[in-house]
Amino acid sequence: MTKTSLQQLASCQDDYDPNSMPVNQARKFIRNFLNPVTAIETLPLKAALGRVLAVSVISPLDVPSHNNSAMDGFAFHSQDIGTEPLEIIGTAFAGKPFTGALKTGECIRIMTGAVIPEGADTVIMQERTQVTGDLMAMTEPPRPQTNVRYAGEDLKAGHAVLEAGRKLRPADLGLIASLGIGEATVYRKLKVAFFSTGDELVSIGQPLATGQLYDSNRYTLHGMLEHLGVEILDMGVVHDDPAALEHALIQASSQADVVLTSGGVSVGEADFMKQLLEKLGQVVFWKIAMKPGRPLAYGKVGQAHYFGLPGNPVAVMVTFYQFVRDALLHLMGQNPVPALPVLKAVCTEPIRKLAGRTEFQRGILFVDADQQWKVRPTGNQGSGILRSMSEANCFIVLDDETGNLPAGTEVDVQVMEGIL
Ligand code: AMP
Ligand code: MG
């Protein structure tokens, strides 16, 4: 990416206005500049949880490898239905097959998972039979070919079981293991460095002087990054000093794929950061048409992707969920990147909202006594009120056109992590 390309692309876009950038347009713009990691590594299966598959997993075998019983009961040929009782000539256990072949009028006792023997195509569950000595009668005959799991019905040999680009989940590890494969080839971990900016910030362990506050952004960022499964470089607090900021940006961009900073991009502070970022890379400054999270800087510092997030604790988290999360998953190689789930829920309170911008109000999604999904706003929606994020489990997403809403309105709700 050259200096002109970022600016050119910006100016090529219809209705590009850095001072009023719609959320979706900013997302699309960012996507155009992402270069996902390409280096790969092969890991033992358990260590690959949460990593992104770089090479599709092809099944070397059929799973299950043989037709087998889905029930404890008796295996026989469906042609014998109506001619019972059948003679019980043996037993098949899971892992200990009956080795003979069945003839007309014969059946075997069979356990769940045991191989269906030659000459049989149907299983009747034990509870629907009556056994007298070595004879089995059916109280409720099954339909032909029932209660059989067929070879390859889970996975077929030669087929792609999991495609490259998939972020591996617990079931995927099991699926790969079921093929007898003990490792996975994944993209290398993405490295993300971050630091907080602000003369007023103090790290935990130091006393607070008047006007100072503890840096909380590095902790929320750490938590969100940890959940995404990236390698984290926490570079501490950097004061609003050009030399210190320049040093920190150079350090961060030389060690990481992505650099995140919080603070210093709002009006009043931005000029100063702008000059610095122009010197070190190419960065665009936007005023996003959203609340919270209006100022956002995006671009490259050296070879690293750069996000300059606002300083307000809620704005940091909102911009992370709305822009950074999606970008990082792309950079990690995940394809496609799933959006955060959006549900409809009835809002229990009236909502105050200005048209012309997207708002991400904090809400608590819950099921009421009538089993209906409801959402309750968390009260004070100020962008410095971090407690509102801690109480919330979702964002109430109110689009540009929406204005004030009465209680009882159905709204879009975006789930952040889990409901609990
Ligand atoms: P800024 O974007 O730098 O103007 O910061 C906006 C507001 O967020 C100010 O009130 C800051 O004190 C606050 N703030 C900035 N960075 C942090 C941080 N790391 N932790 C907590 N609050 C912060
Ligand atoms: Mg600041």
Coordinates of N, CA, C and O in Angstrom, one line a residue, residues 159-331:
H159 N -13.4 -36.5 0.8 CA -14.1 -35.2 0.9 C -13.5 -34.2 1.9 O -13.0 -34.7 2.9
A160 N -13.6 -32.9 1.6 CA -13.1 -31.9 2.6 C -14.1 -31.9 3.7 O -15.3 -31.7 3.6
V161 N -13.6 -32.1 4.9 CA -14.4 -32.1 6.1 C -14.5 -30.7 6.7 O -15.5 -30.3 7.2
L162 N -13.4 -30.0 6.7 CA -13.3 -28.7 7.2 C -12.5 -27.9 6.2 O -11.4 -28.3 5.7
E163 N -13.0 -26.7 5.8 CA -12.3 -25.9 4.8 C -11.3 -24.9 5.4 O -11.5 -24.5 6.5
A164 N -10.3 -24.6 4.7 CA -9.3 -23.6 5.1 C -10.1 -22.3 5.4 O -11.0 -22.0 4.7
G165 N -9.7 -21.6 6.4 CA -10.4 -20.4 6.8 C -11.3 -20.5 7.9 O -11.8 -19.6 8.4
R166 N -11.4 -21.8 8.4 CA -12.3 -22.0 9.5 C -11.6 -21.9 10.9 O -10.5 -22.4 11.1
K167 N -12.2 -21.2 11.8 CA -11.7 -21.0 13.1 C -12.1 -22.3 13.9 O -13.3 -22.6 14.0
L168 N -11.2 -23.0 14.4 CA -11.5 -24.3 15.0 C -12.2 -24.3 16.3 O -11.7 -23.6 17.2
R169 N -13.3 -25.0 16.4 CA -14.1 -25.0 17.6 C -14.0 -26.4 18.2 O -13.5 -27.3 17.6
P170 N -14.5 -26.6 19.5 CA -14.4 -27.9 20.1 C -14.9 -29.0 19.2 O -14.2 -30.1 19.1
A171 N -16.0 -28.9 18.6 CA -16.5 -30.0 17.8 C -15.6 -30.3 16.6 O -15.5 -31.5 16.2
D172 N -14.9 -29.3 16.1 CA -14.0 -29.5 15.0 C -12.8 -30.4 15.4 O -12.3 -31.2 14.6
L173 N -12.3 -30.1 16.6 CA -11.2 -30.9 17.1 C -11.6 -32.4 17.1 O -10.9 -33.3 16.7
G174 N -12.8 -32.6 17.6 CA -13.4 -34.0 17.7 C -13.5 -34.6 16.3 O -13.2 -35.8 16.1
L175 N -14.0 -33.8 15.4 CA -14.2 -34.3 14.0 C -12.9 -34.7 13.4 O -12.8 -35.8 12.8
I176 N -11.8 -33.9 13.6 CA -10.5 -34.2 13.0 C -10.0 -35.5 13.7 O -9.5 -36.4 13.0
A177 N -10.2 -35.5 15.0 CA -9.7 -36.7 15.7 C -10.4 -38.0 15.2 O -9.8 -39.0 15.1
S178 N -11.7 -37.8 14.9 CA -12.5 -39.0 14.4 C -11.9 -39.6 13.1 O -12.3 -40.7 12.7
L179 N -11.1 -38.8 12.5 CA -10.4 -39.3 11.2 C -9.1 -39.9 11.5 O -8.4 -40.3 10.6
G180 N -8.7 -39.9 12.7 CA -7.4 -40.5 13.1 C -6.3 -39.5 12.9 O -5.1 -39.8 12.8
I181 N -6.6 -38.2 12.7 CA -5.6 -37.2 12.4 C -5.3 -36.4 13.7 O -6.2 -36.0 14.4
G182 N -4.0 -36.3 14.1 CA -3.6 -35.8 15.4 C -3.1 -34.4 15.3 O -2.6 -33.8 16.3
E183 N -3.1 -33.7 14.2 CA -2.6 -32.3 14.1 C -3.3 -31.5 13.1 O -4.1 -32.0 12.3
A184 N -3.1 -30.2 13.1 CA -3.8 -29.3 12.2 C -2.9 -28.3 11.7 O -2.0 -27.8 12.5
T185 N -3.0 -27.9 10.5 CA -2.1 -26.8 9.9 C -2.9 -25.5 9.9 O -4.0 -25.4 9.3
V186 N -2.4 -24.6 10.7 CA -3.1 -23.3 10.9 C -2.3 -22.1 10.6 O -1.0 -22.3 10.4
Y187 N -2.9 -21.0 10.4 CA -2.1 -19.7 10.2 C -1.4 -19.4 11.5 O -1.9 -19.7 12.6
R188 N -0.3 -18.7 11.4 CA 0.4 -18.3 12.6 C -0.5 -17.3 13.4 O -1.4 -16.7 12.8
K189 N -0.2 -17.1 14.6 CA -1.0 -16.2 15.4 C -0.7 -14.8 15.0 O 0.4 -14.4 14.7
L190 N -1.8 -14.0 15.0 CA -1.6 -12.6 14.7 C -1.1 -11.9 16.0 O -1.5 -12.2 17.1
K191 N -0.1 -10.9 15.8 CA 0.4 -10.2 16.9 C -0.2 -8.8 17.0 O -0.1 -8.1 16.0
V192 N -0.7 -8.5 18.1 CA -1.4 -7.2 18.3 C -0.7 -6.4 19.4 O -0.7 -6.9 20.6
A193 N -0.2 -5.2 19.1 CA 0.4 -4.4 20.2 C -0.5 -3.2 20.5 O -1.2 -2.8 19.6
F194 N -0.6 -2.8 21.7 CA -1.4 -1.7 22.0 C -0.8 -0.9 23.2 O -0.1 -1.4 24.0
F195 N -1.1 0.4 23.2 CA -0.8 1.2 24.3 C -1.9 2.3 24.5 O -2.6 2.6 23.5
S196 N -1.9 2.9 25.7 CA -2.9 3.9 26.0 C -2.1 5.2 25.9 O -1.0 5.3 26.3
T197 N -2.8 6.3 25.5 CA -2.2 7.6 25.5 C -3.0 8.6 26.4 O -4.2 8.5 26.4
G198 N -2.3 9.4 27.1 CA -2.9 10.4 27.9 C -2.0 10.8 29.1 O -1.6 9.9 29.8
D199 N -1.9 12.1 29.3 CA -1.1 12.6 30.4 C -1.8 12.3 31.8 O -1.1 12.3 32.8
E200 N -3.1 12.1 31.7 CA -3.9 11.9 32.9 C -3.9 10.5 33.4 O -4.4 10.2 34.5
L201 N -3.3 9.6 32.6 CA -3.4 8.1 32.9 C -2.4 7.6 33.9 O -1.2 8.0 33.7
V202 N -2.8 6.8 34.7 CA -1.9 6.2 35.7 C -2.1 4.7 35.7 O -3.2 4.2 35.5
S203 N -1.0 3.9 35.8 CA -1.1 2.4 35.8 C -1.4 2.0 37.2 O -1.0 2.6 38.2
I204 N -2.0 0.8 37.3 CA -2.4 0.2 38.6 C -1.1 0.1 39.4 O -0.1 -0.3 38.9
G205 N -1.2 0.4 40.7 CA -0.1 0.2 41.6 C 0.5 1.6 42.0 O 1.4 1.7 42.9
Q206 N 0.1 2.6 41.2 CA 0.6 4.0 41.5 C -0.5 4.8 42.1 O -1.7 4.6 41.8
P207 N -0.1 5.7 43.0 CA -1.2 6.6 43.6 C -1.8 7.6 42.6 O -1.1 7.9 41.6
L208 N -3.0 7.9 42.8 CA -3.7 8.9 41.9 C -3.5 10.3 42.4 O -3.8 10.6 43.6
A209 N -3.0 11.2 41.6 CA -3.0 12.6 42.0 C -4.3 13.3 41.4 O -5.0 12.6 40.7
T210 N -4.5 14.5 41.9 CA -5.8 15.2 41.4 C -5.8 15.2 39.9 O -4.8 15.5 39.2
G211 N -7.0 14.9 39.3 CA -7.1 14.9 37.9 C -6.6 13.7 37.1 O -6.8 13.6 35.9
Q212 N -6.1 12.8 37.9 CA -5.6 11.6 37.2 C -6.6 10.4 37.3 O -7.5 10.5 38.1
L213 N -6.5 9.4 36.5 CA -7.3 8.3 36.6 C -6.6 7.0 36.1 O -5.6 7.1 35.4
Y214 N -7.1 5.9 36.6 CA -6.4 4.6 36.2 C -6.7 4.3 34.8 O -7.9 4.4 34.4
D215 N -5.7 3.8 34.1 CA -5.9 3.3 32.7 C -6.7 2.0 32.7 O -6.2 1.0 33.2
S216 N -7.9 2.1 32.2 CA -8.7 0.8 32.1 C -8.7 0.3 30.7 O -9.0 -0.9 30.5
N217 N -8.4 1.1 29.7 CA -8.6 0.7 28.3 C -7.7 -0.5 28.0 O -8.0 -1.4 27.3
R218 N -6.5 -0.5 28.6 CA -5.6 -1.7 28.3 C -6.1 -3.0 28.9 O -5.8 -4.0 28.4
Y219 N -7.0 -2.9 29.9 CA -7.6 -4.1 30.4 C -8.8 -4.6 29.6 O -8.9 -5.8 29.3
T220 N -9.6 -3.7 29.1 CA -10.7 -4.1 28.3 C -10.1 -4.6 26.9 O -10.6 -5.6 26.4
L221 N -9.1 -3.9 26.4 CA -8.5 -4.3 25.2 C -7.9 -5.7 25.3 O -8.1 -6.6 24.5
H222 N -7.2 -5.9 26.4 CA -6.6 -7.2 26.7 C -7.6 -8.3 26.6 O -7.5 -9.3 26.0
G223 N -8.7 -8.1 27.3 CA -9.8 -9.1 27.4 C -10.4 -9.4 26.1 O -10.6 -10.6 25.7
M224 N -10.7 -8.4 25.3 CA -11.3 -8.6 24.0 C -10.3 -9.3 23.0 O -10.7 -10.2 22.3
L225 N -9.1 -8.9 23.1 CA -8.0 -9.5 22.2 C -7.8 -11.0 22.6 O -7.7 -11.9 21.8
E226 N -7.8 -11.2 23.9 CA -7.6 -12.6 24.4 C -8.7 -13.5 23.9 O -8.5 -14.6 23.4
H227 N -9.9 -13.0 23.9 CA -11.1 -13.8 23.4 C -10.9 -14.1 21.9 O -11.4 -15.1 21.4
L228 N -10.3 -13.2 21.2 CA -10.1 -13.5 19.7 C -9.0 -14.4 19.5 O -8.8 -15.0 18.4
G229 N -8.1 -14.6 20.4 CA -7.0 -15.6 20.3 C -5.8 -15.0 19.5 O -5.2 -15.8 18.7
V230 N -5.5 -13.8 19.8 CA -4.2 -13.2 19.2 C -3.1 -13.2 20.2 O -3.4 -13.3 21.4
E231 N -1.9 -13.0 19.7 CA -0.8 -12.8 20.6 C -0.8 -11.3 21.0 O -0.9 -10.4 20.1
I232 N -0.7 -11.0 22.3 CA -0.9 -9.6 22.8 C 0.4 -9.0 23.3 O 1.2 -9.7 24.0
L233 N 0.7 -7.8 22.8 CA 1.9 -7.1 23.4 C 1.3 -5.8 24.0 O 0.9 -4.8 23.3
D234 N 1.3 -5.8 25.4 CA 0.8 -4.6 26.1 C 1.9 -3.7 26.4 O 2.9 -4.0 27.1
M235 N 1.9 -2.5 25.8 CA 3.0 -1.6 25.9 C 2.8 -0.5 26.9 O 3.6 0.5 26.9
G236 N 1.8 -0.6 27.7 CA 1.6 0.4 28.8 C 1.0 1.7 28.4 O 0.3 1.8 27.4
V237 N 1.3 2.7 29.3 CA 0.8 4.0 29.1 C 1.9 4.9 28.5 O 3.0 4.8 28.9
V238 N 1.5 5.7 27.5 CA 2.5 6.6 26.9 C 1.9 8.0 27.0 O 0.7 8.2 26.7
H239 N 2.7 8.9 27.5 CA 2.1 10.3 27.7 C 2.0 11.1 26.4 O 2.6 10.7 25.4
D240 N 1.3 12.1 26.5 CA 1.0 13.0 25.3 C 2.3 13.8 24.9 O 2.3 15.0 25.0
D241 N 3.3 13.0 24.6 CA 4.6 13.7 24.3 C 5.1 13.1 23.0 O 5.2 11.9 22.8
P242 N 5.3 14.0 22.0 CA 5.6 13.6 20.6 C 6.7 12.6 20.5 O 6.6 11.6 19.9
A243 N 7.8 12.8 21.3 CA 9.0 11.9 21.2 C 8.6 10.5 21.7 O 8.9 9.5 21.1
A244 N 7.9 10.5 22.9 CA 7.5 9.2 23.5 C 6.5 8.5 22.6 O 6.6 7.2 22.4
L245 N 5.6 9.2 22.0 CA 4.6 8.6 21.1 C 5.3 8.0 19.9 O 5.0 6.9 19.5
E246 N 6.2 8.8 19.3 CA 6.9 8.3 18.1 C 7.7 7.0 18.4 O 7.6 6.0 17.7
H247 N 8.4 7.0 19.5 CA 9.1 5.9 19.9 C 8.2 4.7 20.1 O 8.5 3.6 19.6
A248 N 7.1 4.9 20.8 CA 6.2 3.8 21.1 C 5.6 3.2 19.8 O 5.5 2.0 19.6
L249 N 5.2 4.1 18.9 CA 4.6 3.7 17.6 C 5.6 2.9 16.8 O 5.3 1.9 16.1
I250 N 6.9 3.3 16.8 CA 7.9 2.6 16.0 C 8.2 1.2 16.6 O 8.2 0.2 15.9
Q251 N 8.3 1.2 18.0 CA 8.4 -0.1 18.7 C 7.3 -1.0 18.3 O 7.5 -2.2 18.0
A252 N 6.1 -0.5 18.5 CA 4.9 -1.4 18.3 C 4.8 -1.9 16.9 O 4.6 -3.1 16.7
S253 N 5.0 -1.0 15.9 CA 4.8 -1.4 14.5 C 5.9 -2.3 14.0 O 5.8 -3.1 13.1
S254 N 7.1 -2.3 14.7 CA 8.2 -3.2 14.2 C 8.0 -4.6 14.8 O 8.6 -5.6 14.4
Q255 N 7.2 -4.7 15.9 CA 7.0 -6.0 16.5 C 5.7 -6.7 16.2 O 5.5 -7.9 16.5
A256 N 4.7 -6.0 15.8 CA 3.4 -6.5 15.7 C 2.8 -6.3 14.3 O 3.2 -5.5 13.5
D257 N 1.7 -7.2 14.0 CA 1.0 -7.0 12.7 C 0.0 -5.9 12.8 O -0.4 -5.3 11.8
V258 N -0.5 -5.6 14.0 CA -1.5 -4.6 14.2 C -1.1 -3.8 15.4 O -0.7 -4.3 16.5
V259 N -1.3 -2.5 15.3 CA -1.1 -1.6 16.5 C -2.4 -0.9 16.8 O -3.1 -0.4 15.9
L260 N -2.8 -1.0 18.1 CA -4.0 -0.3 18.5 C -3.6 0.8 19.6 O -2.7 0.5 20.4
T261 N -4.1 2.0 19.4 CA -3.9 3.0 20.5 C -5.2 3.5 21.0 O -6.2 3.4 20.2
S262 N -5.3 3.9 22.2 CA -6.6 4.6 22.6 C -6.2 6.0 23.1 O -5.2 6.2 23.7
G263 N -7.1 6.9 22.7 CA -7.0 8.3 23.1 C -6.2 9.0 22.1 O -5.5 8.5 21.2
G264 N -6.3 10.4 22.1 CA -5.5 11.2 21.3 C -6.0 11.4 19.9 O -5.3 12.0 19.1
V265 N -7.2 10.9 19.5 CA -7.6 11.1 18.2 C -8.8 12.0 18.1 O -9.4 12.2 17.0
S266 N -9.2 12.5 19.3 CA -10.4 13.4 19.2 C -9.9 14.8 18.8 O -8.8 15.1 18.8
V267 N -10.9 15.6 18.5 CA -10.6 17.0 18.0 C -9.8 17.7 19.1 O -10.1 17.5 20.3
G268 N -8.8 18.4 18.8 CA -8.0 19.1 19.8 C -6.7 18.3 20.0 O -5.6 18.9 20.1
E269 N -6.8 17.0 20.0 CA -5.6 16.2 20.1 C -5.1 15.7 18.8 O -4.0 15.3 18.6
A270 N -6.1 15.6 17.8 CA -5.8 14.8 16.6 C -4.7 15.5 15.8 O -3.9 14.8 15.1
D271 N -4.6 16.8 15.7 CA -3.6 17.4 14.9 C -2.2 16.9 15.2 O -1.4 16.7 14.3
F272 N -2.0 16.8 16.4 CA -0.7 16.3 16.9 C -0.4 14.9 16.5 O 0.6 14.6 15.9
M273 N -1.4 14.0 16.7 CA -1.2 12.6 16.2 C -1.2 12.5 14.7 O -0.4 11.7 14.2
K274 N -1.9 13.4 14.0 CA -1.9 13.4 12.6 C -0.5 13.6 12.0 O -0.1 12.8 11.1
Q275 N 0.1 14.6 12.5 CA 1.5 14.9 12.0 C 2.4 13.7 12.2 O 3.2 13.3 11.4
L276 N 2.3 13.1 13.4 CA 3.2 12.0 13.8 C 2.9 10.8 12.8 O 3.8 10.2 12.3
L277 N 1.6 10.5 12.6 CA 1.2 9.3 11.8 C 1.5 9.6 10.4 O 1.9 8.6 9.6
E278 N 1.4 10.8 9.9 CA 1.8 11.1 8.5 C 3.3 10.9 8.3 O 3.7 10.4 7.3
K279 N 4.1 11.1 9.3 CA 5.5 10.9 9.3 C 5.8 9.4 9.2 O 6.7 9.0 8.5
L280 N 5.1 8.6 10.0 CA 5.4 7.2 10.2 C 4.7 6.3 9.3 O 5.0 5.1 9.2
G281 N 3.7 6.7 8.7 CA 2.9 5.8 7.8 C 1.8 6.6 7.1 O 2.1 7.7 6.6
Q282 N 0.6 6.0 6.9 CA -0.4 6.7 6.2 C -1.7 6.4 7.0 O -2.1 5.2 7.0
V283 N -2.3 7.4 7.4 CA -3.5 7.2 8.3 C -4.6 8.2 7.9 O -4.3 9.3 7.6
V284 N -5.8 7.6 7.9 CA -6.9 8.6 7.7 C -7.6 8.8 9.0 O -7.7 7.9 9.8
F285 N -8.1 10.0 9.2 CA -8.8 10.3 10.4 C -10.3 10.5 10.0 O -10.6 11.2 9.1
W286 N -11.1 9.8 10.7 CA -12.6 9.8 10.4 C -13.4 10.3 11.6 O -13.0 10.1 12.8
K287 N -14.4 11.0 11.3 CA -15.5 11.2 12.3 C -16.6 10.2 11.9 O -17.3 10.5 10.9
I288 N -16.8 9.2 12.6 CA -17.8 8.2 12.2 C -19.1 8.7 12.7 O -19.2 9.2 13.8
A289 N -20.1 8.5 11.8 CA -21.5 8.9 12.2 C -22.1 7.9 13.2 O -23.0 7.1 12.8
M290 N -21.5 7.8 14.4 CA -22.0 6.8 15.4 C -21.8 7.4 16.8 O -21.0 8.3 17.0
K291 N -22.4 6.8 17.7 CA -22.3 7.2 19.1 C -22.4 5.9 20.0 O -23.3 5.1 19.8
P292 N -21.5 5.7 20.9 CA -20.2 6.4 21.0 C -19.2 5.9 20.0 O -19.4 5.0 19.3
G293 N -18.1 6.6 19.9 CA -17.0 6.2 19.1 C -16.8 7.0 17.8 O -16.4 6.5 16.8
R294 N -17.1 8.3 18.0 CA -17.0 9.2 16.8 C -15.6 9.3 16.1 O -15.5 9.0 15.0
P295 N -14.6 9.7 16.9 CA -13.3 9.8 16.2 C -12.6 8.4 16.0 O -12.7 7.5 16.9
L296 N -12.1 8.1 14.9 CA -11.4 6.9 14.6 C -10.3 7.1 13.6 O -10.6 7.8 12.6
A297 N -9.1 6.7 13.9 CA -8.0 6.8 12.9 C -7.7 5.4 12.4 O -7.7 4.4 13.1
Y298 N -7.4 5.3 11.1 CA -7.2 4.0 10.5 C -6.1 4.1 9.4 O -6.1 5.0 8.6
G299 N -5.2 3.1 9.3 CA -4.3 3.1 8.3 C -3.1 2.2 8.6 O -3.3 1.1 9.1
K300 N -1.9 2.6 8.2 CA -0.7 1.8 8.4 C 0.4 2.6 9.1 O 0.6 3.8 8.7
V301 N 1.1 2.0 10.0 CA 2.3 2.6 10.6 C 3.4 1.6 10.2 O 3.3 0.4 10.7
G302 N 4.3 2.0 9.4 CA 5.3 1.0 8.9 C 4.5 -0.1 8.2 O 3.6 0.2 7.4
Q303 N 4.8 -1.3 8.5 CA 4.1 -2.4 7.9 C 2.8 -2.8 8.6 O 2.1 -3.7 8.2
A304 N 2.7 -2.3 9.8 CA 1.6 -2.7 10.7 C 0.3 -2.0 10.4 O 0.3 -0.8 10.0
H305 N -0.9 -2.7 10.5 CA -2.2 -2.1 10.4 C -2.4 -1.3 11.7 O -1.9 -1.7 12.7
Y306 N -3.0 -0.1 11.5 CA -3.1 0.8 12.7 C -4.6 1.2 12.9 O -5.3 1.5 12.0
F307 N -5.0 1.1 14.2 CA -6.3 1.6 14.6 C -6.1 2.6 15.7 O -5.5 2.2 16.8
G308 N -6.5 3.8 15.5 CA -6.4 4.8 16.6 C -7.8 5.0 17.2 O -8.7 5.6 16.6
L309 N -8.0 4.3 18.3 CA -9.4 4.3 18.9 C -9.6 5.5 19.8 O -8.6 6.1 20.3
P310 N -10.8 5.9 20.0 CA -11.0 7.0 21.0 C -10.6 6.7 22.4 O -10.4 5.5 22.7
G311 N -10.5 7.6 23.3 CA -10.0 7.3 24.6 C -11.1 6.9 25.6 O -10.8 6.2 26.5
N312 N -12.3 7.4 25.4 CA -13.4 7.1 26.3 C -13.6 5.6 26.4 O -13.7 4.9 25.4
P313 N -13.6 5.1 27.7 CA -13.7 3.6 27.9 C -14.8 2.9 27.1 O -14.5 1.8 26.6
V314 N -16.0 3.4 27.0 CA -17.0 2.7 26.3 C -16.8 2.8 24.8 O -16.9 1.9 24.1
A315 N -16.3 4.0 24.3 CA -16.0 4.2 22.9 C -15.0 3.2 22.4 O -15.0 2.7 21.3
V316 N -14.0 2.9 23.3 CA -12.9 2.0 22.9 C -13.6 0.6 22.6 O -13.3 0.0 21.6
M317 N -14.4 0.2 23.5 CA -15.0 -1.1 23.4 C -16.0 -1.2 22.2 O -16.0 -2.2 21.4
V318 N -16.8 -0.1 22.0 CA -17.7 -0.1 20.9 C -17.0 -0.1 19.5 O -17.3 -0.9 18.6
T319 N -16.0 0.7 19.4 CA -15.2 0.7 18.1 C -14.5 -0.6 17.9 O -14.3 -1.1 16.8
F320 N -14.0 -1.2 19.0 CA -13.4 -2.5 18.9 C -14.4 -3.5 18.3 O -14.1 -4.2 17.3
Y321 N -15.5 -3.6 18.9 CA -16.5 -4.6 18.4 C -17.0 -4.3 17.0 O -17.3 -5.2 16.3
Q322 N -17.1 -3.0 16.7 CA -17.7 -2.7 15.4 C -16.7 -2.7 14.3 O -17.1 -2.9 13.1
F323 N -15.4 -2.4 14.5 CA -14.4 -2.3 13.4 C -13.2 -3.3 13.6 O -12.8 -4.0 12.7
V324 N -12.7 -3.3 14.8 CA -11.4 -4.0 15.0 C -11.6 -5.5 15.0 O -10.8 -6.2 14.4
R325 N -12.6 -5.9 15.7 CA -12.9 -7.4 15.8 C -12.9 -8.0 14.3 O -12.2 -9.0 14.1
D326 N -13.8 -7.4 13.5 CA -13.9 -7.9 12.1 C -12.6 -7.9 11.4 O -12.2 -8.9 10.7
A327 N -11.8 -6.8 11.5 CA -10.6 -6.7 10.8 C -9.6 -7.7 11.3 O -8.9 -8.4 10.5
L328 N -9.5 -7.9 12.6 CA -8.5 -8.9 13.2 C -8.9 -10.3 12.7 O -8.0 -11.1 12.4
L329 N -10.1 -10.6 12.7 CA -10.5 -12.0 12.3 C -10.1 -12.2 10.8 O -9.6 -13.3 10.4
H330 N -10.3 -11.2 10.0 CA -9.8 -11.2 8.6 C -8.3 -11.5 8.5 O -7.8 -12.3 7.8
L331 N -7.6 -10.7 9.3 CA -6.2 -10.7 9.3 C -5.7 -12.1 9.8 O -4.6 -12.6 9.4

